[in-house]
PDB file of C-alpha atoms in Angstrom:
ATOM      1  CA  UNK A   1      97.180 129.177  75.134  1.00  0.00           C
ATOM      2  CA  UNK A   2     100.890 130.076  74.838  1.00  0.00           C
ATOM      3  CA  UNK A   3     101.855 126.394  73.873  1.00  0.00           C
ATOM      4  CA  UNK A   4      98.242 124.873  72.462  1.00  0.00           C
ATOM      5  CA  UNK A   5      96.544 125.690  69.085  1.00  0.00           C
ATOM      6  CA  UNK A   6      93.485 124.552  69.319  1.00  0.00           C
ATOM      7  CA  UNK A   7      90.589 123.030  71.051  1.00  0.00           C
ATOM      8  CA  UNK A   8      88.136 120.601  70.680  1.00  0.00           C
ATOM      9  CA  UNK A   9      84.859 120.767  73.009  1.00  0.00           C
ATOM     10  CA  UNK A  10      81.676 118.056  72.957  1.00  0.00           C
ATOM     11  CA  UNK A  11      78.949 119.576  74.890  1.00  0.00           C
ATOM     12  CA  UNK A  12      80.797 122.029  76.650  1.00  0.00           C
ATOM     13  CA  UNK A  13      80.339 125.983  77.713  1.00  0.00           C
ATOM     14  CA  UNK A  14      82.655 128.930  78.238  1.00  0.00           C
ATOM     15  CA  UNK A  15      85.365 129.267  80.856  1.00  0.00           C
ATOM     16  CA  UNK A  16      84.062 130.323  84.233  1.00  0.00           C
ATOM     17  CA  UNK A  17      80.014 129.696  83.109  1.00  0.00           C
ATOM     18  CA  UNK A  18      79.371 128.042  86.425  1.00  0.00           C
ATOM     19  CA  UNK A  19      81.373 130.318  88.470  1.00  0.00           C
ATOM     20  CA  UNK A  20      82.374 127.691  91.251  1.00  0.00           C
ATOM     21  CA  UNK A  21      78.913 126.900  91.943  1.00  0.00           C
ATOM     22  CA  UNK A  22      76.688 123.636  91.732  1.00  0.00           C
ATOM     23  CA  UNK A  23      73.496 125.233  91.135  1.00  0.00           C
ATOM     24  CA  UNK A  24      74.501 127.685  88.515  1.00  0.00           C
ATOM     25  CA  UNK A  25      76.284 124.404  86.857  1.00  0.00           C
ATOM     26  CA  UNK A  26      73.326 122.796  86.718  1.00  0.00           C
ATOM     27  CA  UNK A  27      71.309 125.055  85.463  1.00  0.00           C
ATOM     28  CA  UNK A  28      72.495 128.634  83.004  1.00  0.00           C
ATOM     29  CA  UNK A  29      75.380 126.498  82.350  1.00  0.00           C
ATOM     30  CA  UNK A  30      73.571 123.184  81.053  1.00  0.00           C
ATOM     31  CA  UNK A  31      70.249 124.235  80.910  1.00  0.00           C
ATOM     32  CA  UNK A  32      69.665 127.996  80.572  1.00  0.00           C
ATOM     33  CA  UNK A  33      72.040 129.200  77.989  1.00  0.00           C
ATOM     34  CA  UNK A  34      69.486 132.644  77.637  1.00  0.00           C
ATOM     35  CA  UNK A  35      71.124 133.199  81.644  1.00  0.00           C
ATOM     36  CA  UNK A  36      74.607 133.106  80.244  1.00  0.00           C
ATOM     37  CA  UNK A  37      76.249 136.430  79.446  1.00  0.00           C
ATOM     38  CA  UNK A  38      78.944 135.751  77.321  1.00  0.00           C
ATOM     39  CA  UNK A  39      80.049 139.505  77.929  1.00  0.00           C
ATOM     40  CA  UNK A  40      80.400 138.968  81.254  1.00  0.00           C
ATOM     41  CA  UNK A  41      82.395 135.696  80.999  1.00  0.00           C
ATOM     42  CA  UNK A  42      85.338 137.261  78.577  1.00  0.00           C
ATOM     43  CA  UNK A  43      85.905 140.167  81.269  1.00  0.00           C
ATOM     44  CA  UNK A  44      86.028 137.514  83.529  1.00  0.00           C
ATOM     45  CA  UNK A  45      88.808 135.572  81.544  1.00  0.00           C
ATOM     46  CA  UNK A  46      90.662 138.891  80.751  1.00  0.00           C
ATOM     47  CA  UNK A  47      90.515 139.626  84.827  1.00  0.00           C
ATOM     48  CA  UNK A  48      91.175 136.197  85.868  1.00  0.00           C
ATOM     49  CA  UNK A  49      94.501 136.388  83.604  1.00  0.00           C
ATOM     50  CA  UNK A  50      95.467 139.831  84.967  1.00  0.00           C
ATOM     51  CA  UNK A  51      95.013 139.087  88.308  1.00  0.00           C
ATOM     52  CA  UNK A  52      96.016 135.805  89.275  1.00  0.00           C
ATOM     53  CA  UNK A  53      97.852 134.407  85.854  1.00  0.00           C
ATOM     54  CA  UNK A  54      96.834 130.927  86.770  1.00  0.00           C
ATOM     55  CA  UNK A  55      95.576 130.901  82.931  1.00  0.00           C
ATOM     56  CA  UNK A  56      97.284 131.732  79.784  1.00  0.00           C
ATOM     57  CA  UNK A  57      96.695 135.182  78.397  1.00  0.00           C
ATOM     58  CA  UNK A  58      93.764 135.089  76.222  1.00  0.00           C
ATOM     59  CA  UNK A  59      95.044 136.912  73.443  1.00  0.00           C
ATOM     60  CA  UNK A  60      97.241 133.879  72.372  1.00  0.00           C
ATOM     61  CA  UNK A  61      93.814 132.254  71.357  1.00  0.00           C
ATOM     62  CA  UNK A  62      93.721 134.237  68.371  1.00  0.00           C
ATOM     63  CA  UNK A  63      96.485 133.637  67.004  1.00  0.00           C
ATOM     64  CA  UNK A  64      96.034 130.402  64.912  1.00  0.00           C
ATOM     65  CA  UNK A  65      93.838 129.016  67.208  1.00  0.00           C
ATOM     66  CA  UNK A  66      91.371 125.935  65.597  1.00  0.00           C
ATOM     67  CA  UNK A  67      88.131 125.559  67.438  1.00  0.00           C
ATOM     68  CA  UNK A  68      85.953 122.084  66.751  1.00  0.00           C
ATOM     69  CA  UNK A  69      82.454 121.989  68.857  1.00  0.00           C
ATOM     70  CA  UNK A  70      79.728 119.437  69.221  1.00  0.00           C
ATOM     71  CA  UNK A  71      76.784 119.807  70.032  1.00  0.00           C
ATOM     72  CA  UNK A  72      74.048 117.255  69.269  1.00  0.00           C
ATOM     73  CA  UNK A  73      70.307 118.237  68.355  1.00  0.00           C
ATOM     74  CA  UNK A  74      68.841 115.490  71.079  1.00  0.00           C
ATOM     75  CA  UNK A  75      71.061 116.768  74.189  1.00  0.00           C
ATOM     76  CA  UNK A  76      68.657 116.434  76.791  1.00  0.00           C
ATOM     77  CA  UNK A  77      72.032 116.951  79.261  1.00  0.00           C
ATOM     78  CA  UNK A  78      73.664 120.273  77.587  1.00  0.00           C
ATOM     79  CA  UNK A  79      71.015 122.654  75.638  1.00  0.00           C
ATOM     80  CA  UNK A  80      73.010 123.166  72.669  1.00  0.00           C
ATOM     81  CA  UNK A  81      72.534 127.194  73.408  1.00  0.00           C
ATOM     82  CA  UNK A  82      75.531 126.523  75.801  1.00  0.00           C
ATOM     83  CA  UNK A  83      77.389 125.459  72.929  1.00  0.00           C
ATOM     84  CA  UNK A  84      76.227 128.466  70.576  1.00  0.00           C
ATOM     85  CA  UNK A  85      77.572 130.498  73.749  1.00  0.00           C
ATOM     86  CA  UNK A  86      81.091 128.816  73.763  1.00  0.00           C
ATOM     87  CA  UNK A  87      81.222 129.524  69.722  1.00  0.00           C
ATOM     88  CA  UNK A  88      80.411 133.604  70.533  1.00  0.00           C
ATOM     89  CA  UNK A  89      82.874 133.196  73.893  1.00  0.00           C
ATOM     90  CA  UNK A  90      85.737 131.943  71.245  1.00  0.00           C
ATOM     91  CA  UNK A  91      84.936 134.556  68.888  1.00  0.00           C
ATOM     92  CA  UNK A  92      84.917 137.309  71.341  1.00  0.00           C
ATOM     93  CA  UNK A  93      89.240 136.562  71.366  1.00  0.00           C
ATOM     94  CA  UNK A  94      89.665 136.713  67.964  1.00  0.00           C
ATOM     95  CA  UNK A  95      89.317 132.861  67.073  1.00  0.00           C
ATOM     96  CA  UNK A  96      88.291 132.950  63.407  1.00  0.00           C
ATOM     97  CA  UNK A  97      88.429 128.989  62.885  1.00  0.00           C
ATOM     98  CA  UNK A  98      85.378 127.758  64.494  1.00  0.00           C
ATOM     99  CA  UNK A  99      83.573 124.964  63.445  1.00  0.00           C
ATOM    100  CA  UNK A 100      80.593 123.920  64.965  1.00  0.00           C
ATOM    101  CA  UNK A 101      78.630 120.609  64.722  1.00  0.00           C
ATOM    102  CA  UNK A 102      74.900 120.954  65.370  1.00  0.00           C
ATOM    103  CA  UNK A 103      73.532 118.607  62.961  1.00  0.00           C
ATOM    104  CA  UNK A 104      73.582 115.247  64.360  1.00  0.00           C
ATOM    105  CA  UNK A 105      70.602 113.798  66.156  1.00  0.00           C
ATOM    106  CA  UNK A 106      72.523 112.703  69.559  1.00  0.00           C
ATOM    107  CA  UNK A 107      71.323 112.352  72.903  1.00  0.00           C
ATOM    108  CA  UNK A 108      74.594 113.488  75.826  1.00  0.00           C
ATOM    109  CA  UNK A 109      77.222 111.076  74.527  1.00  0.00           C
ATOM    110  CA  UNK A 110      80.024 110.499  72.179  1.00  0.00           C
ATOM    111  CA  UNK A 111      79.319 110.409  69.266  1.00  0.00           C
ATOM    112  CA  UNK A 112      80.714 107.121  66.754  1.00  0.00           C
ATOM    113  CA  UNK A 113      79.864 106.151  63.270  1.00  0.00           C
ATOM    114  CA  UNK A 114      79.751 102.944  64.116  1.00  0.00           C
ATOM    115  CA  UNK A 115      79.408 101.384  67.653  1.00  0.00           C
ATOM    116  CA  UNK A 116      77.220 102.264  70.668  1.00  0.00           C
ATOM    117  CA  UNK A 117      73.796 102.681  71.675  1.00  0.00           C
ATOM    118  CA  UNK A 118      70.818 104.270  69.531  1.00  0.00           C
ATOM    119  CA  UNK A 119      71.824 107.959  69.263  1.00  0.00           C
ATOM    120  CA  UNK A 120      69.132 108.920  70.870  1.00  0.00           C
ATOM    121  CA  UNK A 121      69.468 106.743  73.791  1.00  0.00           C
ATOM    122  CA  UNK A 122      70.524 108.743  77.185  1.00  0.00           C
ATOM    123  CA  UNK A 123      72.555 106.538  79.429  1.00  0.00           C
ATOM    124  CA  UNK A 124      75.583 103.968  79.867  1.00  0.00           C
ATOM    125  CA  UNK A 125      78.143 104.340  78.474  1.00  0.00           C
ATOM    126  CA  UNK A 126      77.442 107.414  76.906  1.00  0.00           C
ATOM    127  CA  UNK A 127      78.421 105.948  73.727  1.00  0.00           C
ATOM    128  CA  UNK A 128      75.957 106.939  71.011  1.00  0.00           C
ATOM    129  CA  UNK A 129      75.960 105.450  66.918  1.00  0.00           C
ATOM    130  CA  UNK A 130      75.033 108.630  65.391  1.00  0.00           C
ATOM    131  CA  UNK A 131      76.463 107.490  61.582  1.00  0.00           C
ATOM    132  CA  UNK A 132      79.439 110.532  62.611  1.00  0.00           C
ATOM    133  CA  UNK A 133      82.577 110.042  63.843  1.00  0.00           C
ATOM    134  CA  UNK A 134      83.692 112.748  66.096  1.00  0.00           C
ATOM    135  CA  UNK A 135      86.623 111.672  67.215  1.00  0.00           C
ATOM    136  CA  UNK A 136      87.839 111.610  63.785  1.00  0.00           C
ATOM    137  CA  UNK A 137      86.467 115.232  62.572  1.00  0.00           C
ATOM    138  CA  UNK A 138      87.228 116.507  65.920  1.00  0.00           C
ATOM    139  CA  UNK A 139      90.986 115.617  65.798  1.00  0.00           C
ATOM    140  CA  UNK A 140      91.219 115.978  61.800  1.00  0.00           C
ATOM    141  CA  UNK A 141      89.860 119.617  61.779  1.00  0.00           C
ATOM    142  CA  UNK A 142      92.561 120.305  64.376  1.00  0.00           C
ATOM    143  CA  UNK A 143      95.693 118.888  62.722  1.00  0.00           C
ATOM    144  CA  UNK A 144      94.896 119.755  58.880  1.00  0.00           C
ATOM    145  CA  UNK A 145      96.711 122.408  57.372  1.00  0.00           C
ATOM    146  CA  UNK A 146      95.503 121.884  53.875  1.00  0.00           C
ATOM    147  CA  UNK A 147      91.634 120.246  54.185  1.00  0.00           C
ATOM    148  CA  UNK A 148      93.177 117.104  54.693  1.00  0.00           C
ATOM    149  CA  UNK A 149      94.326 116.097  58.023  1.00  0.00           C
ATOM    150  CA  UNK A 150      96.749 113.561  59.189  1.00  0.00           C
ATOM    151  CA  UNK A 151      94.375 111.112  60.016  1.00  0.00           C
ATOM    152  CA  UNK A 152      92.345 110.800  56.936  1.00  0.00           C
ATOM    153  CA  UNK A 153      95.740 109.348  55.401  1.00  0.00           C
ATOM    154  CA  UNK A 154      95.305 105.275  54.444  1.00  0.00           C
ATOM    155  CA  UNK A 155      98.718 104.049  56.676  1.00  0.00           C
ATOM    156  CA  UNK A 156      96.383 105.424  59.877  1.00  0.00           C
ATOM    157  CA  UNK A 157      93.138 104.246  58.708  1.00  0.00           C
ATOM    158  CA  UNK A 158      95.231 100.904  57.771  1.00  0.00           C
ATOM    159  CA  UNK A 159      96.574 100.808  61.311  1.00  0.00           C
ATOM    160  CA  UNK A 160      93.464 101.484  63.093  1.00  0.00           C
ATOM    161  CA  UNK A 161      91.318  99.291  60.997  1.00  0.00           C
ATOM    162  CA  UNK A 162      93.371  96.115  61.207  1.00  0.00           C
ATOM    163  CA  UNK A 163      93.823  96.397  64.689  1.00  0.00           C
ATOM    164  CA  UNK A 164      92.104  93.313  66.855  1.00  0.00           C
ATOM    165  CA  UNK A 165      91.960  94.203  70.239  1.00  0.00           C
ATOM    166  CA  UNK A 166      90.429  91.963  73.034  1.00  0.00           C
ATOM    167  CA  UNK A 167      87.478  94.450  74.098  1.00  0.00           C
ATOM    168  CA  UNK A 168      83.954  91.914  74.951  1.00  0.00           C
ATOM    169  CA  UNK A 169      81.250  93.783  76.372  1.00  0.00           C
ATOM    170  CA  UNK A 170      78.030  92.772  76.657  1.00  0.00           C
ATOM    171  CA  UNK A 171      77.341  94.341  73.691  1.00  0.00           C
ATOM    172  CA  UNK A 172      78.914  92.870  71.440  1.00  0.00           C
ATOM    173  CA  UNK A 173      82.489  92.853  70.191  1.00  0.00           C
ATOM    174  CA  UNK A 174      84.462  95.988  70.156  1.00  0.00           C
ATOM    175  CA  UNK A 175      88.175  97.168  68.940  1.00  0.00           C
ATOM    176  CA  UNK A 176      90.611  98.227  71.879  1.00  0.00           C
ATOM    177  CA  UNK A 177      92.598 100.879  69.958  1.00  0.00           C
ATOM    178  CA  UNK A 178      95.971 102.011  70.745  1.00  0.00           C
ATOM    179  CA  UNK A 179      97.092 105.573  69.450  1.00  0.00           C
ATOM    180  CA  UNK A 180     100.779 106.849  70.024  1.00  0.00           C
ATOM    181  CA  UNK A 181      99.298 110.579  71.426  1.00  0.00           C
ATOM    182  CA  UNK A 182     102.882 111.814  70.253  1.00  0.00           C
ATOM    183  CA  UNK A 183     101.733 112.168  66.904  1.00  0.00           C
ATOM    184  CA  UNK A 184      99.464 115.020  67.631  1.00  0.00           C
ATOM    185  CA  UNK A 185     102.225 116.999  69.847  1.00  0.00           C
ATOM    186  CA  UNK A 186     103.896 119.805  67.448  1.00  0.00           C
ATOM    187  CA  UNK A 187     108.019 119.226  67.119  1.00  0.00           C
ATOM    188  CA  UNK A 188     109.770 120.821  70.326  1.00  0.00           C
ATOM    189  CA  UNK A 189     107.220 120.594  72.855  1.00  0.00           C
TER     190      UNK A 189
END
């Protein structure tokens, strides 16, 4: 993108995969990575750009673009091929900062260290304890510039973690956390 450096993708696949149709959605796209051609896709993105400009040129993605992907082991939902796909669509532009995460044990969810079902549980609310915090590597790997990242400092940690919010589920007792988003918006946007 001409404005955004960087993206990060849970269980996701490559720009156009399902073509504007249901059933290839449901299945190359989700199911079938082996029926995606990721060749195909990037002259789609270069024609798409070309010919309608209703997307950013690609080329911008390679220049300092960061790229954080999830995929968990247990996706029952998204075959983590689609993900391996998305990670060979990025580096078909030039995106040499791609990290992928492919380790964790998770069923289709988010992924927390600490809250949520069983991470191998499939279902409601889609909240998985997996021992990982993706929200925290996912947005960390984006805004470091020197291996540490703006949110691994202690006054954000601080701020998060003595936060009491008024979240009750059924559960059990959660936090309601409250993040000013213009932190992560680069100066003169």
């Amino acid at each position: 993108s001409s404005i955004i450096r960087g993206a990060g993708i849970i269980a996701g696949g490559p720009f156009y995969c399902a073509q504007g149709n249901v059933d290839i959605a449901l299945t190359s796209c989700m199911r079938t990575p082996g029926l995606i051609s990721v060749d195909e896709l990037v002259a789609i993105t270069h024609s798409t750009y070309l010919t309608t400009r209703t997307i950013d040129d690609p080329k911008n993605l390679s220049m300092d673009t960061k790229v954080w992907l999830f995929t968990g082991t247990e996706d029952t939902v998204v075959n983590p091929g689609v993900v391996h796909k998305l990670q060979s669509y990025y580096g078909n532009f030039g995106v040499d900062e791609i990290k992928l995460v492919d380790t964790v044990p998770a069923e289709h969810s988010w992924v927390t260290d600490s809250y949520g079902n069983s991470c191998s549980f499939k279902g409601e609310p889609y909240i998985n304890n997996c021992g990982y915090n993706a929200a925290n590597e996912l947005l960390t790997y984006l805004h470091s510039t020197s291996g540490k990242g703006n949110l691994s400092s202690t006054s954000v940690h601080t701020s998060l973690n003595n936060f009491t919010g008024t979240n009750k589920s059924s559960k059990g007792g959660g936090k309601l956390v409250k993040i000013n988003q213009k932190m992560f918006v680069p100066p003169g946007v």
